[in-house]
Amino acid sequence: MIPVHEQGDGCVFGHRINRFIRRFDEICAEFTEKERTGAFALFFYDSQNVGLRKILDDQDVFAQLELLADADLRLFYVHASKPKSIQRFNSDFLTSLGVEATAQLPCVVLFRCDGEAIHDIAIAQLDNANVVQGFTELPAAIADYKAKELDSSPTPAQHLKWIRATGESDTLEMVRGGLRRTLDQL
């Protein structure tokens, strides 16, 4: 199984773990070279959940999210279905971002990269009781984040729970390591 997919320019690219880490590094280097801050949106979901896959396809969620992906916001889909991968996601990856809370899938992890600094970390967790409505609210929430309106009042959402970093995030290297440990369990 190819665990990570990148969406953009009307195409979907599959990445195995090492290729994804290289791609992540390339994007971070590109942001640094152009002396600008870039954002990442990592959409973690259980790819084995047939009902969720149907909702994603029926509600055109992929198409709506693709419209938000561009040079300033890189969007990746991460297929996580094993309990151990979800546990690692919370214990390794979120901890490396300075998030002390536990997130459940499906969720989107958003953060900005500026050189070696990681900041503006937020997680939009969809309400499992009403996933369809959560997906309806998700594009506006990501658009708010993309517009750097994270600290202002975001678009009201009834079916999204925002989780913010409470501690200091680690360096880009630590985030990369946490991401790798999480992906190794997929």
mmCIF file of N, CA and C in Angstrom, residues 4 7-8 11 19 32 44 48 58 63 77 81-82 106 122 128 131 145 151 170 173:
data_model
loop_
_atom_site.group_PDB
_atom_site.id
_atom_site.type_symbol
_atom_site.label_atom_id
_atom_site.label_comp_id
_atom_site.label_asym_id
_atom_site.label_seq_id
_atom_site.Cartn_x
_atom_site.Cartn_y
_atom_site.Cartn_z
ATOM 1 N N VAL A 4 0.929 7.548 1.510
ATOM 2 C CA VAL A 4 0.788 9.005 1.447
ATOM 3 C C VAL A 4 0.512 9.414 0.009
ATOM 4 N N GLN A 7 -1.855 15.807 -3.390
ATOM 5 C CA GLN A 7 -2.834 16.279 -4.346
ATOM 6 C C GLN A 7 -2.450 17.687 -4.773
ATOM 7 N N GLY A 8 -2.503 17.931 -6.059
ATOM 8 C CA GLY A 8 -2.219 19.260 -6.568
ATOM 9 C C GLY A 8 -2.121 19.264 -8.073
ATOM 10 N N CYS A 11 -3.597 16.444 -10.196
ATOM 11 C CA CYS A 11 -2.999 15.104 -10.180
ATOM 12 C C CYS A 11 -2.866 14.615 -8.742
ATOM 13 N N ARG A 19 10.159 8.384 0.127
ATOM 14 C CA ARG A 19 9.899 9.372 -0.923
ATOM 15 C C ARG A 19 9.120 10.559 -0.355
ATOM 16 N N THR A 32 12.276 27.861 2.152
ATOM 17 C CA THR A 32 13.441 28.559 2.695
ATOM 18 C C THR A 32 14.160 29.336 1.601
ATOM 19 N N PHE A 44 -5.117 13.021 7.850
ATOM 20 C CA PHE A 44 -4.989 11.649 8.340
ATOM 21 C C PHE A 44 -6.378 11.030 8.415
ATOM 22 N N GLN A 48 -9.258 2.222 5.449
ATOM 23 C CA GLN A 48 -9.989 0.954 5.440
ATOM 24 C C GLN A 48 -11.464 1.137 5.794
ATOM 25 N N ASP A 58 -18.417 10.621 -2.462
ATOM 26 C CA ASP A 58 -19.744 11.163 -2.755
ATOM 27 C C ASP A 58 -19.838 12.662 -2.534
ATOM 28 N N ALA A 63 -12.037 16.852 -4.243
ATOM 29 C CA ALA A 63 -12.042 17.954 -5.212
ATOM 30 C C ALA A 63 -12.062 19.305 -4.505
ATOM 31 N N TYR A 77 -2.504 13.437 1.819
ATOM 32 C CA TYR A 77 -3.446 12.506 2.443
ATOM 33 C C TYR A 77 -2.640 11.352 3.004
ATOM 34 N N SER A 81 -4.677 3.222 9.183
ATOM 35 C CA SER A 81 -5.774 2.335 9.557
ATOM 36 C C SER A 81 -5.431 1.412 10.712
ATOM 37 N N LYS A 82 -4.164 1.181 10.944
ATOM 38 C CA LYS A 82 -3.773 0.285 12.034
ATOM 39 C C LYS A 82 -3.818 1.039 13.362
ATOM 40 N N PRO A 106 -11.045 10.987 11.515
ATOM 41 C CA PRO A 106 -10.232 11.763 10.586
ATOM 42 C C PRO A 106 -9.922 13.155 11.137
ATOM 43 N N ALA A 122 -2.194 23.612 14.247
ATOM 44 C CA ALA A 122 -3.601 23.406 14.587
ATOM 45 C C ALA A 122 -4.066 22.089 13.982
ATOM 46 N N ASN A 128 -16.917 12.554 14.559
ATOM 47 C CA ASN A 128 -17.253 11.238 14.014
ATOM 48 C C ASN A 128 -18.750 10.971 13.997
ATOM 49 N N VAL A 131 -19.767 13.084 10.339
ATOM 50 C CA VAL A 131 -18.611 13.285 9.465
ATOM 51 C C VAL A 131 -18.981 14.070 8.209
ATOM 52 N N TYR A 145 -7.303 29.084 7.695
ATOM 53 C CA TYR A 145 -5.917 28.851 8.113
ATOM 54 C C TYR A 145 -4.956 29.373 7.044
ATOM 55 N N ASP A 151 -5.573 33.002 14.279
ATOM 56 C CA ASP A 151 -5.765 33.594 15.595
ATOM 57 C C ASP A 151 -7.006 34.474 15.671
ATOM 58 N N ASP A 170 8.940 21.359 18.311
ATOM 59 C CA ASP A 170 10.348 21.060 18.142
ATOM 60 C C ASP A 170 10.834 21.620 16.812
ATOM 61 N N GLU A 173 13.626 19.156 12.223
ATOM 62 C CA GLU A 173 14.221 17.813 12.287
ATOM 63 C C GLU A 173 13.430 16.901 13.221
#
